[in-house]
CSV table of C-alpha atoms in Angstrom, one decimal:
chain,number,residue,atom,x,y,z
I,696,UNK,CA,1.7,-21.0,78.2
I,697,UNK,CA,-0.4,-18.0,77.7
I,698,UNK,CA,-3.2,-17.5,74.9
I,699,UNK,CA,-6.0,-20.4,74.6
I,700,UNK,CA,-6.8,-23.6,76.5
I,701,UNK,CA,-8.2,-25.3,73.2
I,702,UNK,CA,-8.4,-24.4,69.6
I,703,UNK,CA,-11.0,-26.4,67.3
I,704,UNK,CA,-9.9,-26.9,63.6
I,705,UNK,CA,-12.6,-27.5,61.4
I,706,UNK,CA,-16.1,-25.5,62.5
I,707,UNK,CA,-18.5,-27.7,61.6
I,708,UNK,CA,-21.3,-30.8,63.3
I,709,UNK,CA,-18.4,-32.1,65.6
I,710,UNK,CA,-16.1,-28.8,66.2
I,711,UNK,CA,-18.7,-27.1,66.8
I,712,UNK,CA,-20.6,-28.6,69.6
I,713,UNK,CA,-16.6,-29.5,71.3
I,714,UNK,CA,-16.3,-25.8,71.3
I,715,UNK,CA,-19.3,-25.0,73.0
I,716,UNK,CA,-19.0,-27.4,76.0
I,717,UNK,CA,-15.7,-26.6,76.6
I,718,UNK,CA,-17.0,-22.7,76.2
I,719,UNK,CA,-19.6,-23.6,79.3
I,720,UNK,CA,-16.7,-25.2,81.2
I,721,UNK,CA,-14.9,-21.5,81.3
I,722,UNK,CA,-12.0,-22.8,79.0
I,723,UNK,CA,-10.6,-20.1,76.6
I,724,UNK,CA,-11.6,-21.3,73.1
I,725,UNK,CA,-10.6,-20.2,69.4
I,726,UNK,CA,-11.8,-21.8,66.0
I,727,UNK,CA,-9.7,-22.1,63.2
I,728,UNK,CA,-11.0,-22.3,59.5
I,729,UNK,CA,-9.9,-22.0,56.1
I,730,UNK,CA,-13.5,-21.2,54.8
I,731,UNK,CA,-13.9,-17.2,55.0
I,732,UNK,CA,-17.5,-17.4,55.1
I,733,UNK,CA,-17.8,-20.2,58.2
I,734,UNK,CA,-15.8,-18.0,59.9
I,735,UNK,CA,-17.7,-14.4,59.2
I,736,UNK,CA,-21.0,-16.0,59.8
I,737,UNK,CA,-19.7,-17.4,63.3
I,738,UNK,CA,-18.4,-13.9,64.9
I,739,UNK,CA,-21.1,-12.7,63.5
I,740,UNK,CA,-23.8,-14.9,65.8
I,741,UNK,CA,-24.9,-16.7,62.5
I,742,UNK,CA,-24.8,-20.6,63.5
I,743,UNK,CA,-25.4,-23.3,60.0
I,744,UNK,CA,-25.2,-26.4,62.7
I,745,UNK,CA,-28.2,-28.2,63.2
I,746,UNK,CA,-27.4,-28.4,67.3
I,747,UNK,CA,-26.1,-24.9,67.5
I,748,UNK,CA,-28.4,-22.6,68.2
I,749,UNK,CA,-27.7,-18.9,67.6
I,750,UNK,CA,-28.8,-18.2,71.1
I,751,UNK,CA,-26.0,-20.9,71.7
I,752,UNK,CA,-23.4,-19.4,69.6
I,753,UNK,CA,-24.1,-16.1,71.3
I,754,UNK,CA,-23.5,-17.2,74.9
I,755,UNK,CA,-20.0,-18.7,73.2
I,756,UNK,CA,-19.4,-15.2,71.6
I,757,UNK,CA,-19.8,-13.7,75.4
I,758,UNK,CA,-17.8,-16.4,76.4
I,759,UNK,CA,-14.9,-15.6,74.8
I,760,UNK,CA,-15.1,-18.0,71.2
I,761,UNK,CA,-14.1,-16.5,68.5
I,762,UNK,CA,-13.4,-17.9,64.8
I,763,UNK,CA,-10.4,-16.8,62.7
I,764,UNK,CA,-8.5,-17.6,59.4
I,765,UNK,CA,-5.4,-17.1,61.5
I,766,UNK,CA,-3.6,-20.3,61.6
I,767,UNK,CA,-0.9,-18.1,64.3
I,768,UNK,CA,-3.5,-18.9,67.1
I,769,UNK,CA,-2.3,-22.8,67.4
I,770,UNK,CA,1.0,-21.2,68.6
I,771,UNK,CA,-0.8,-19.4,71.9
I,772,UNK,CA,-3.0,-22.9,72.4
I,773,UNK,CA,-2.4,-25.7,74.9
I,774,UNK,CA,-4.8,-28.0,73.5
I,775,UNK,CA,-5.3,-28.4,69.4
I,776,UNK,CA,-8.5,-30.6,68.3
I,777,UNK,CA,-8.4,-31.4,64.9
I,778,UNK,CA,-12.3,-31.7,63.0
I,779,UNK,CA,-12.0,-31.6,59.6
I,780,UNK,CA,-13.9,-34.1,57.4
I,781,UNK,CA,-12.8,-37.2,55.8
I,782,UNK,CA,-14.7,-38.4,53.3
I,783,UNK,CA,-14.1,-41.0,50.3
I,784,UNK,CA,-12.1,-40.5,46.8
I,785,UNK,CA,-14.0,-41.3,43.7
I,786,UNK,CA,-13.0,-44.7,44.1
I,787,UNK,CA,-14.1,-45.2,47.7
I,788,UNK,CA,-10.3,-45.2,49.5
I,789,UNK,CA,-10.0,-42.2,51.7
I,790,UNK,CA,-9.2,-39.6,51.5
I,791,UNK,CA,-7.0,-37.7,54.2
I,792,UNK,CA,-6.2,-34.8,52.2
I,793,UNK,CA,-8.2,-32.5,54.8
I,794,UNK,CA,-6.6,-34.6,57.9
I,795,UNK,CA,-2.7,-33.7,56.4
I,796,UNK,CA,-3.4,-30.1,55.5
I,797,UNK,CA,-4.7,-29.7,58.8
I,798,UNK,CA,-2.1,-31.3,60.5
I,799,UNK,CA,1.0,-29.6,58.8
I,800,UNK,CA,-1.0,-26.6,59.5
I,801,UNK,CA,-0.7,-27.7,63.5
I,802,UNK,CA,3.1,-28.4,63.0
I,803,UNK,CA,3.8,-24.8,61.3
I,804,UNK,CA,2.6,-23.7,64.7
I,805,UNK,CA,3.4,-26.4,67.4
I,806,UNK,CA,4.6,-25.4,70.3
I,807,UNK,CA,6.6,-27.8,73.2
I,808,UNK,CA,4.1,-28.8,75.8
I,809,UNK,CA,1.0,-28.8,73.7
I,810,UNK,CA,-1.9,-31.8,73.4
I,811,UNK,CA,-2.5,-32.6,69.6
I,812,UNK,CA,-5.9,-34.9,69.5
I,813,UNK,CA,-7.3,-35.9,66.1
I,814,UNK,CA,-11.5,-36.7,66.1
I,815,UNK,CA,-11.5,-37.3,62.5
I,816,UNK,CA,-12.4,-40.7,61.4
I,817,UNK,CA,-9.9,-42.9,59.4
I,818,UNK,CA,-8.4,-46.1,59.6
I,819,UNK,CA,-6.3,-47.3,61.8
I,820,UNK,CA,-3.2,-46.4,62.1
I,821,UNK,CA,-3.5,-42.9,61.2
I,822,UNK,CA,-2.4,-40.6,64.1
I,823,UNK,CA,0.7,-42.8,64.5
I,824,UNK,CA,1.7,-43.3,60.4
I,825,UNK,CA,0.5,-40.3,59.0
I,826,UNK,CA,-0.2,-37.5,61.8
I,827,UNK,CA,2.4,-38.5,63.6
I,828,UNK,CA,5.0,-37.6,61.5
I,829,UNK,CA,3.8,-34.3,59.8
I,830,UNK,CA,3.7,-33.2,63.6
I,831,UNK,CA,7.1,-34.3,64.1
I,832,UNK,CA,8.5,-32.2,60.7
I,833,UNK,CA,7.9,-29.3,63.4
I,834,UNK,CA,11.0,-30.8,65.1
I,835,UNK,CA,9.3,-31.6,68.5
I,836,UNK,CA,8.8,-35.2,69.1
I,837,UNK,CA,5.4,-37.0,70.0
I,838,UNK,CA,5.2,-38.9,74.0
I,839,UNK,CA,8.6,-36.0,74.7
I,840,UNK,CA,7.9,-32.4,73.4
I,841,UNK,CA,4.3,-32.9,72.8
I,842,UNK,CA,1.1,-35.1,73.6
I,843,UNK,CA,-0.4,-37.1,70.9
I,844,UNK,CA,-3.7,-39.0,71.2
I,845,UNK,CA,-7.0,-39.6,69.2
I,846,UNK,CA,-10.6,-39.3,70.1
I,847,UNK,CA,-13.2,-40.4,67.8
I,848,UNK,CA,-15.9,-38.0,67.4
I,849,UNK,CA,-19.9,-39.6,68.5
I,850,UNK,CA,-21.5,-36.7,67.3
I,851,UNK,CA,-25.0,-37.6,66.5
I,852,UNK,CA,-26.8,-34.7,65.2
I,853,UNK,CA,-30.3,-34.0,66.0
I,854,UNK,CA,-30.2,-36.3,69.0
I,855,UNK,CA,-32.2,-34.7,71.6
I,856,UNK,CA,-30.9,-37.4,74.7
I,857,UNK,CA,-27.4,-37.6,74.0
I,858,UNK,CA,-24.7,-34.9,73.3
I,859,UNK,CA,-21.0,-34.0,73.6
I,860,UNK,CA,-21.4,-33.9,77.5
I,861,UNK,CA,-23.3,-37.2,78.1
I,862,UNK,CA,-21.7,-38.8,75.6
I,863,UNK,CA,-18.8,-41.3,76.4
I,864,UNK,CA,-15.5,-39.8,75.1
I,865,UNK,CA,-12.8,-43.5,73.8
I,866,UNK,CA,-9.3,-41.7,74.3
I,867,UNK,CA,-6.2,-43.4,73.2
I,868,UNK,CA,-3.0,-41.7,73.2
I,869,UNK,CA,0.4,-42.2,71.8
I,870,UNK,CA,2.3,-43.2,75.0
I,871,UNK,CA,0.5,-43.4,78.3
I,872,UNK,CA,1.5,-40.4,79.1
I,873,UNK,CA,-0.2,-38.5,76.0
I,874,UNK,CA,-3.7,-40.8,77.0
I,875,UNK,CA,-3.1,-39.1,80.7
I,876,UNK,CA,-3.2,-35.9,79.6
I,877,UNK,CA,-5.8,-36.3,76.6
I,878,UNK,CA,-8.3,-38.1,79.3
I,879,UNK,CA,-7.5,-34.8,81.8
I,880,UNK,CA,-8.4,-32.5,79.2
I,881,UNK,CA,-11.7,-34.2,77.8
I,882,UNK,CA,-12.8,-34.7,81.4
I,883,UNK,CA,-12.9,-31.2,82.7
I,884,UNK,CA,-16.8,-30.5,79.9
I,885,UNK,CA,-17.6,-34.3,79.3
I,886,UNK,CA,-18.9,-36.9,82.4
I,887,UNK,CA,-17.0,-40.1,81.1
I,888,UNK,CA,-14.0,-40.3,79.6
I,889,UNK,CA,-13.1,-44.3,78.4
I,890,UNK,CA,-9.0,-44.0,78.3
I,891,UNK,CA,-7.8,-47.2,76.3
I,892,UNK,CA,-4.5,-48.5,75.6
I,893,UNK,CA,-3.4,-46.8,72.6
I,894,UNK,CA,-4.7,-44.8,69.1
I,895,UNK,CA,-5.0,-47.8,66.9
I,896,UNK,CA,-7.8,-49.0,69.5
I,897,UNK,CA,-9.8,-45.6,69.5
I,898,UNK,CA,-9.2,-45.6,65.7
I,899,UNK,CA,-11.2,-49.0,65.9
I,900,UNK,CA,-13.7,-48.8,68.2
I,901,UNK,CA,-15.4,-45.9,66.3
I,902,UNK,CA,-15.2,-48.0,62.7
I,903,UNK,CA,-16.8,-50.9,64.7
I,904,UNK,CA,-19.6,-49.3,66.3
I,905,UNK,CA,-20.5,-47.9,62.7
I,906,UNK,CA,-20.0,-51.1,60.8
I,907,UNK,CA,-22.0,-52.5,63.6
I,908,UNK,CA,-24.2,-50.5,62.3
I,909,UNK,CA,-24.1,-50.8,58.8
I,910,UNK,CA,-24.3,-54.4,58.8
I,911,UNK,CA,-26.9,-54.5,60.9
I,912,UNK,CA,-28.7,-51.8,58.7
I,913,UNK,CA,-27.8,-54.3,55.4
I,914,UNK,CA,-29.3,-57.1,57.2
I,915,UNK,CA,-33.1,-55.9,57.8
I,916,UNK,CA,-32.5,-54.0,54.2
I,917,UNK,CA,-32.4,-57.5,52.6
I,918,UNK,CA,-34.9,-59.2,54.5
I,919,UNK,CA,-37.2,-56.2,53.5
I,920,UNK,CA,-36.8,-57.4,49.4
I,921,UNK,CA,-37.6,-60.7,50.1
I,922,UNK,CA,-40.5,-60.2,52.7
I,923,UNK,CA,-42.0,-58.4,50.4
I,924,UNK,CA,-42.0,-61.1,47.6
I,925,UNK,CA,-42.4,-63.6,50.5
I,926,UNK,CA,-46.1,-61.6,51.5
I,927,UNK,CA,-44.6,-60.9,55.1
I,928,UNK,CA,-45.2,-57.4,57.2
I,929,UNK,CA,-41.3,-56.9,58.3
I,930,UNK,CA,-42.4,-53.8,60.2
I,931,UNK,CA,-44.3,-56.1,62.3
I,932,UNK,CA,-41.9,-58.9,62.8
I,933,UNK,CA,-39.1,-56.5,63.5
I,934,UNK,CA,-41.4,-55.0,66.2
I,935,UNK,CA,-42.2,-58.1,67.5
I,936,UNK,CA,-38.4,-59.4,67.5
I,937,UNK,CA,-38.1,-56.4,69.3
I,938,UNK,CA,-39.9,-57.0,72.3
I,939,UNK,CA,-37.6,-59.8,73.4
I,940,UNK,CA,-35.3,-58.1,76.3
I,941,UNK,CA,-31.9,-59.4,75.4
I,942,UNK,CA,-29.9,-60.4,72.4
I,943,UNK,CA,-31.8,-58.2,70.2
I,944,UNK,CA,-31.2,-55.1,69.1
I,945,UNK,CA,-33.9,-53.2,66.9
I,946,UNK,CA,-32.8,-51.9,62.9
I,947,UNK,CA,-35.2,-50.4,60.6
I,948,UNK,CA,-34.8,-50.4,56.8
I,949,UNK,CA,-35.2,-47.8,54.5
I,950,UNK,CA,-34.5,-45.8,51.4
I,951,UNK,CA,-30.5,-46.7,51.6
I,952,UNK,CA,-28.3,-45.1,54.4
I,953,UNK,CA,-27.4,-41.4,54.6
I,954,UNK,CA,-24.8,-39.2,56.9
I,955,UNK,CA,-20.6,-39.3,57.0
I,956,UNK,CA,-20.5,-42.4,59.8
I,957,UNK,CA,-22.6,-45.4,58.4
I,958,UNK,CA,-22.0,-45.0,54.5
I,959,UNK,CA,-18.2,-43.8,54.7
I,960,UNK,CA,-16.6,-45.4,57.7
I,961,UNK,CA,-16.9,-49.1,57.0
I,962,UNK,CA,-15.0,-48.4,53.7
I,963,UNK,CA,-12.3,-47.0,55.8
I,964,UNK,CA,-12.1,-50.8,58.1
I,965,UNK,CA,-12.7,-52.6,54.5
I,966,UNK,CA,-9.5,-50.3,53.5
I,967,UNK,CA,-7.1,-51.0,56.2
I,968,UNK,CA,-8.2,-54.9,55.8
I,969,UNK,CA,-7.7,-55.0,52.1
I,970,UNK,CA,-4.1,-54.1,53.2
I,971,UNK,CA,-3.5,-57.0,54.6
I,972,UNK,CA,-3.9,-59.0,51.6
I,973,UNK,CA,-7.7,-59.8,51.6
I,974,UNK,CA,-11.6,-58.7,51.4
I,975,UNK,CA,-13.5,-58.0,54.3
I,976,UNK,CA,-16.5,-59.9,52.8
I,977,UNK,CA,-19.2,-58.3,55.5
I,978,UNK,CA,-18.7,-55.4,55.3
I,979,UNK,CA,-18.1,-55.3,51.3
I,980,UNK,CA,-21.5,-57.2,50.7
I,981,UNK,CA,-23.0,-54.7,53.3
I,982,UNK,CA,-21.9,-52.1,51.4
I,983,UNK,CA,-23.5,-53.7,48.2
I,984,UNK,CA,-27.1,-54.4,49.7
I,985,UNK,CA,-27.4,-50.7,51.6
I,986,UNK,CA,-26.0,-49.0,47.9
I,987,UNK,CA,-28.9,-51.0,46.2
I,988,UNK,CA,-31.5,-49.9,48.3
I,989,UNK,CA,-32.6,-46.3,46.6
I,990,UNK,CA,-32.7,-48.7,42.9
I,991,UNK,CA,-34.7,-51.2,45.1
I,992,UNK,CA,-37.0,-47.8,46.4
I,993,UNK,CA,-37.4,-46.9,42.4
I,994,UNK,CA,-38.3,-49.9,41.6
I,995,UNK,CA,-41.3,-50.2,44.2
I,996,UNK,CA,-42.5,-46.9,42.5
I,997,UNK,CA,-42.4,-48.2,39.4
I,998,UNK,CA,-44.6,-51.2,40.1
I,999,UNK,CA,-46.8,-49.1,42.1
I,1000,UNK,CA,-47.8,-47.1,39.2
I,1001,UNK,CA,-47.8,-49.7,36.9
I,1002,UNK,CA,-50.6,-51.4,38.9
I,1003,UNK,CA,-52.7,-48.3,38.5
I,1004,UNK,CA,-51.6,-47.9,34.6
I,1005,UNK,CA,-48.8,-45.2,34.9
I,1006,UNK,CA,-45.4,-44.7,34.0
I,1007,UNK,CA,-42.9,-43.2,35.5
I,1008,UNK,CA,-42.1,-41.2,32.2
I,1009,UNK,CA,-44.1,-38.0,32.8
I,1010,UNK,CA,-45.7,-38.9,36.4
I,1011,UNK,CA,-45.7,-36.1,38.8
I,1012,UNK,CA,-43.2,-37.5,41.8
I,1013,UNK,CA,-43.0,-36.1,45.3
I,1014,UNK,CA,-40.2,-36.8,47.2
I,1015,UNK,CA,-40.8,-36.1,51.0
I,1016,UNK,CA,-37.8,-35.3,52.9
I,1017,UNK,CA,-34.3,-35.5,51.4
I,1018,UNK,CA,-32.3,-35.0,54.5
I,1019,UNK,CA,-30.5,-38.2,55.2
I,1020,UNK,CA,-32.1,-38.2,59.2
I,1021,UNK,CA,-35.6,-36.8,60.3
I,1022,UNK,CA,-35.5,-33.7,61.9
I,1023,UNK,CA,-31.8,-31.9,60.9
I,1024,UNK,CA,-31.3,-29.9,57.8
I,1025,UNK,CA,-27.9,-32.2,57.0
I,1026,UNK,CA,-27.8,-34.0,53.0
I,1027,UNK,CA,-24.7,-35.5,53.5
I,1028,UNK,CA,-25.0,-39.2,51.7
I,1029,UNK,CA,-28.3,-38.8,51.6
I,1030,UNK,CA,-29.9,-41.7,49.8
I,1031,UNK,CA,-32.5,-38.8,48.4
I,1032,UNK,CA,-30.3,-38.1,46.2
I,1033,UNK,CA,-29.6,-41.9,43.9
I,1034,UNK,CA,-33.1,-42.4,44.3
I,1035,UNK,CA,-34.0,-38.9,42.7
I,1036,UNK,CA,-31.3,-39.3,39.8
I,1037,UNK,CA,-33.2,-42.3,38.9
I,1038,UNK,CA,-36.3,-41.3,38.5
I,1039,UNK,CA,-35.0,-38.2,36.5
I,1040,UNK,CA,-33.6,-40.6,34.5
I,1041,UNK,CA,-36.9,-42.4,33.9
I,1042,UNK,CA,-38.3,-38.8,32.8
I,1043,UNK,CA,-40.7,-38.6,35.6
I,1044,UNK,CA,-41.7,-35.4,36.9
I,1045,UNK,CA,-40.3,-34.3,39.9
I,1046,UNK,CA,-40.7,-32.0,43.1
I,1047,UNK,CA,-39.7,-32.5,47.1
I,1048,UNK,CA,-41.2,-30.9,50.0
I,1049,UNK,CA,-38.9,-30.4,53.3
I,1050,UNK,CA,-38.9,-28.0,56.0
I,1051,UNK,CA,-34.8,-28.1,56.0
I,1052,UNK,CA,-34.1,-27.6,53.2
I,1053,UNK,CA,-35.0,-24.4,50.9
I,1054,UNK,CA,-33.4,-25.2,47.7
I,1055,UNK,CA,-32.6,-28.8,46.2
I,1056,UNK,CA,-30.6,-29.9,43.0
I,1057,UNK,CA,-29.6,-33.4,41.4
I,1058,UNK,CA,-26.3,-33.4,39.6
I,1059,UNK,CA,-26.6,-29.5,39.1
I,1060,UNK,CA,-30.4,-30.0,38.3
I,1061,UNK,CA,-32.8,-28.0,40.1
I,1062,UNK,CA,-35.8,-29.9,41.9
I,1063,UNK,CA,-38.9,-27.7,42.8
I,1064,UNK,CA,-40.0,-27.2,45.9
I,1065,UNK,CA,-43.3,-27.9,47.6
I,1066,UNK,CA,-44.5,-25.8,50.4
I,1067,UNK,CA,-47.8,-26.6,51.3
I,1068,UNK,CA,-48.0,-30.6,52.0
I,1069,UNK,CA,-52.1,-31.3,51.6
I,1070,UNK,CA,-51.6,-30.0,47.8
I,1071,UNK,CA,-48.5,-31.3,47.0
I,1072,UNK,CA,-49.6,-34.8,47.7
I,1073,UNK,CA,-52.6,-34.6,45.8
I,1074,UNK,CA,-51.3,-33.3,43.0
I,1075,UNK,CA,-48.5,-35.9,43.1
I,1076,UNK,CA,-49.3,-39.1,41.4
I,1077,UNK,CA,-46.9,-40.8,43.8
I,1078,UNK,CA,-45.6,-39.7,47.0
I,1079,UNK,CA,-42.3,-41.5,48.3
I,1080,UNK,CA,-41.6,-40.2,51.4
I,1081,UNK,CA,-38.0,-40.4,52.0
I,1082,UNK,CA,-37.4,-38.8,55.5
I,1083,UNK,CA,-40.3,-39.0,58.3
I,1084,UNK,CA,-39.8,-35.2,59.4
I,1085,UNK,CA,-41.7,-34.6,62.8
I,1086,UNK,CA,-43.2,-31.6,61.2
I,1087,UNK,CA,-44.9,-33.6,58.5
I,1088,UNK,CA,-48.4,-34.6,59.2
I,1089,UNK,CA,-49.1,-38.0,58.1
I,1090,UNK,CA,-52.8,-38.3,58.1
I,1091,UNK,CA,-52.5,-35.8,55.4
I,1092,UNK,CA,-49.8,-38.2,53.4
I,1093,UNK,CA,-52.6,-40.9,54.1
I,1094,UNK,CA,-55.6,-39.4,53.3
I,1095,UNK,CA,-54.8,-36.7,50.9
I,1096,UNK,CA,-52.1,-39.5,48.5
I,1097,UNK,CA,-53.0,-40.6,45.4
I,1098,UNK,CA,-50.4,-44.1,46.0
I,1099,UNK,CA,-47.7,-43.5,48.5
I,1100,UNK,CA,-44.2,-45.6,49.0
I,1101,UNK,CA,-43.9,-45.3,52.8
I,1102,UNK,CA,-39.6,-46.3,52.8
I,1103,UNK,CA,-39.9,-45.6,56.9
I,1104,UNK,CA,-43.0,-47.7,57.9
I,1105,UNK,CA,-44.9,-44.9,59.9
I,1106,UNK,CA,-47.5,-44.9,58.2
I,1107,UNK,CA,-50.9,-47.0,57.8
I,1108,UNK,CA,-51.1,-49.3,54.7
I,1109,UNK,CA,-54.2,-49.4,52.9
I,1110,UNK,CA,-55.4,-49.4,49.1
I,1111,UNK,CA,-53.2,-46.5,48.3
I,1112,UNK,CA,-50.3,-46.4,50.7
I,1113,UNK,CA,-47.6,-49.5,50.5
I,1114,UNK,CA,-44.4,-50.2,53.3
I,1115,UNK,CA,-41.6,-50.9,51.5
């Protein structure tokens, strides 16, 4: 087969970054999208991914990469990633409508001999009930005409130790065959590939490591409501539990949880065990505690200005950060945004400050934005800060604060600042 070794679908955190390693490793790469402007901004050296560089996305363009609205390119490609998002419905189930337009897009095309992989998260079950069969409409067959396998994505954006490369790649393929060929492709741009014995098991091992997660998350979340009430620095014990060498594994809490992986994926294992007939009562009640948190966060505020005679109703309220991880201009999930309808809600006053992010609404509500920190706080007459940016400077939150809500714990308490 002529054309290109690999062709991404869907151009965004975890396309991207596949793209450019297998770009380094000299493989002929094409991106295909169905939004016009991705797609302009990309061949035009214009990156909107928090680890791609535009230096990096020239050095793909001289590479060979190249972004299309062409869907005919997946005919000339002998290896099709699927990245497209999967998100939840309004009722939390998900919601694969991006996974099966993408996928009958791949069959349209298909060609005998290719490797289909899906990366998007879902439950389990998925490549081989619902891929599986939109591929085979094409009239090739899966472990025969083609190779079928799935490889959760571990993207973590912003992480400046771990990436696509050093980043252990879980492959599971639809016979042993498709897993052969899907571990042979991943390891020619990534250092360890982890085949396992089919797709249901890669489907799995990515909602586990983020329910893992989320549980885990829940867990110091709940202690941090009662340890307050109970007159206990959490921060402290948790750093102190974390000095122990084994069998403990350090979790923060905070303002609620942000991002596709940690809020969205456990609802996906929750979903495919509801299936069967009954609750999956973790991760459910993890799900309930980690949604409370940004109500929990408002309520701190409140009491904090009720101790110095304030409402909420008319307070100025700066909210610092609204990215849901330092560092990355990313607002997927963030738990910013609950904890900001809230307070609009309670008619206070309200304006953010973050480096990322340029402009900021709330249910098609414009927030103002803050640029210079040392005023902002002081004029505030709360700060809550949400996100502990590297490029804010916390002395100033600390000395310059009328009260600040620290949700992250890095900064000093004293008469004016609180922990949550």
């Amino acid at each position: 087969m002529t054309g290109y070794d690999l062709a991404v679908i869907g151009l965004g955190y975890v396309g991207m970054p596949l793209a450019k390693e297998a770009v380094a490793a000299g493989l002929r790469v094409v991106g295909f999208e169905v939004d016009p402007r991705k797609v302009e901004a990309l061949n035009a050296g214009r990156s909107y991914i928090d680890d791609l560089t535009d230096a990096d996305l020239e050095h793909m363009l001289v590479g060979g990469f190249r972004a299309t609205l062409d869907e005919s390119v997946l005919a000339d490609s002998r290896t099709i990633v699927i990245c497209v998002p999967t998100p939840l419905d309004d009722d939390h189930r998900p919601d694969l409508s991006a996974v099966e337009g993408a996928t009958a897009t791949v069959a349209r095309n298909l060609s005998a001999g290719a490797l289909v992989v899906l990366e998007s998260t879902t439950w389990p079950g998925t490549t081989d009930e619902v891929a599986r069969p939109l591929l085979e409409a094409s009239g090739l067959t899966a472990g025969k005409d083609f190779h079928l396998a799935f490889s959760p994505e571990r993207i973590d954006p912003g992480n400046p130790k771990f990436g696509l490369r050093n980043t252990p790649k879980v492959v599971g393929g639809y016979t042993e065959a498709c897993r052969d060929v899907a571990t042979a492709f991943y390891a020619q741009f990534i250092e360890q590939v982890v085949p396992v014995s089919g797709t249901r098991e890669a489907e799995m091992a990515k909602l586990l490591e983020n329910t893992y997660r989320h549980v885990n998350i829940a867990l110091v979340n709940e202690m941090a409501i009662f340890c307050d009430e109970l007159g206990i620095n959490l921060w402290e014990s948790i750093e102190a539990a974390a000095t122990k060498p084994f069998g403990f594994q350090k979790f923060l809490p905070g303002p609620g949880v942000g991002g596709h992986c940690i809020p969205v994926d456990p609802s996906y294992l929750s979903y495919t065990v509801r299936k069967l007939g009954y609750p999956f009562r973790f991760v459910e009640l993890a799900q309930e505690i980690n949604e409370r948190m940004p109500s929990y966060v408002v309520a701190r505020a409140q009491r904090l200005l009720n101790r110095h005679r304030k409402a909420v109703n008319g307070s100025r309220v700066l909210l610092l950060g609204v990215t849901y991880k330092p560092d990355i201009a990313d607002e997927r999930e963030t738990p910013a945004l609950p904890v900001a309808r809230a307070l609009l809600e309670l008619g206070a006053d309200l304006v953010f400050a973050d480096p990322y992010v340029r402009e900021w609404a709330v249910d098609g509500t414009p927030v103002p934005r803050e640029d210079n920190l040392s005023k902002a706080v002081a004029e505030a007459d709360i700060t809550l800060l949400l996100q502990q940016h590297a490029a804010f400077d916390l002395s100033v939150i600390e000395d310059h604060g009328k009260l600040v809500l620290d949700t992250r714990g890095v900064l000093a308490e004293g008469e004016r600042v609180e922990r949550l």
